[in-house]
């Protein structure tokens, strides 16, 4: 038995996770995956009920889990929570406690969505980028941090810090991914994004990435400043294959990449530890503005289940089945509001139904 912890979280989290869980439960049967699934409280909902966004029982369950499926956390309701109890802090603590340093964020354009992209179709057709974001270090976790009074005024500060070992392990993962993605027709390419012209932390980042590159002569390594990378990404995105970058730069660039694929409602992610165990979540947030209306797009979460099957559970056939079913559903013209559904938009549940019937059709 393999044990999956499900954390619906806040906002649209419970709605989208319900659809993804349905898909996983179906595949569990169909492919005899021998998975057990259990839901636990997390995020603002857990803070309200138990006074902690990451209750000890949830953390303990996550430590025992083979994989975690997460919806989203946060929302304006929780702004009154003390800083340490904010839902986002719970998420950051969970990433850190589990050592999930490698965050894979694939930006893949489904052909049927070329018209939903923020760019002209010809600029994004065939787009297939993998952003590898370092997830447990950098500006998000550096000490010292805080807000304090200095010389009679308030000062806020954070620290951007990376040790050589933190850079090396994510760089190694990036080169491995670049190598795996390459084929006879396609050379392996890795672009490391930093701010080497200004930041010491980026100077070290670049040095260590270059050191690691000596073990991967077949991967073509380039470097780009983050401001330029943001521009290139929204101008000529197809030049990229794998991008590796630090925590804050990766947070920003992955949202930009999402817009290229039609909607942030389409992008899944995997956050992996050193042994390949992981947490899987859509990269979008809890979308409090549309929570409870049943209109959120569940595809990013459903595709996160596909990543779970591929990266942690080693069930490539089931992962393929999901990705094919999503492609078929989109090709059939089924759309939620965020991907251009217009007046014919389907609900969250309706999209889940459509993916389930594509899966069942393919299985016959
Ligand atoms: C993401 C989100 C999170 C982050 C927030 C919710 C803390 O934006 O996963 O990209 O900044 O990492
Ligand atoms: Mg983000």
Coordinates of C-alpha atoms and ligand atoms in Angstrom, one line a residue, residues 73 88-89 91-92 95 103 105 133 135 140 247 250-251 254-255 281-285, ligand 1:
X73 CA -3.9 28.0 0.8
X88 CA 1.4 30.8 3.5
X89 CA 3.8 30.3 6.4
X91 CA 3.0 26.0 3.3
X92 CA 6.6 27.3 3.5
X95 CA 8.1 22.6 2.2
X103 CA 10.1 22.5 -7.6
X105 CA 6.9 23.7 -13.0
X133 CA 12.6 26.5 -8.9
X135 CA 12.1 25.9 -3.1
X140 CA 12.0 33.1 1.3
X247 CA 13.2 30.7 -5.0
X250 CA 11.3 31.1 -9.9
X251 CA 8.1 32.2 -8.2
X254 CA 6.6 30.6 -13.3
X255 CA 3.5 32.9 -13.1
X281 CA 0.0 21.2 -6.3
X282 CA -1.3 23.6 -8.9
X283 CA 0.9 26.7 -9.1
X284 CA -2.1 29.0 -8.9
X285 CA -3.4 30.2 -5.5
Ligands
LIG1 C1 3.6 29.5 -5.2 C2 2.9 30.5 -4.4 C3 3.5 30.5 -3.0 C4 4.9 30.9 -3.1 C5 2.7 31.3 -1.9 C6 1.3 30.9 -1.8 C7 3.4 31.2 -0.6 O1 2.9 31.8 -4.9 O2 3.6 28.3 -4.9 O3 4.2 30.0 -6.3 O4 5.2 32.1 -3.1 O5 5.8 30.0 -3.2

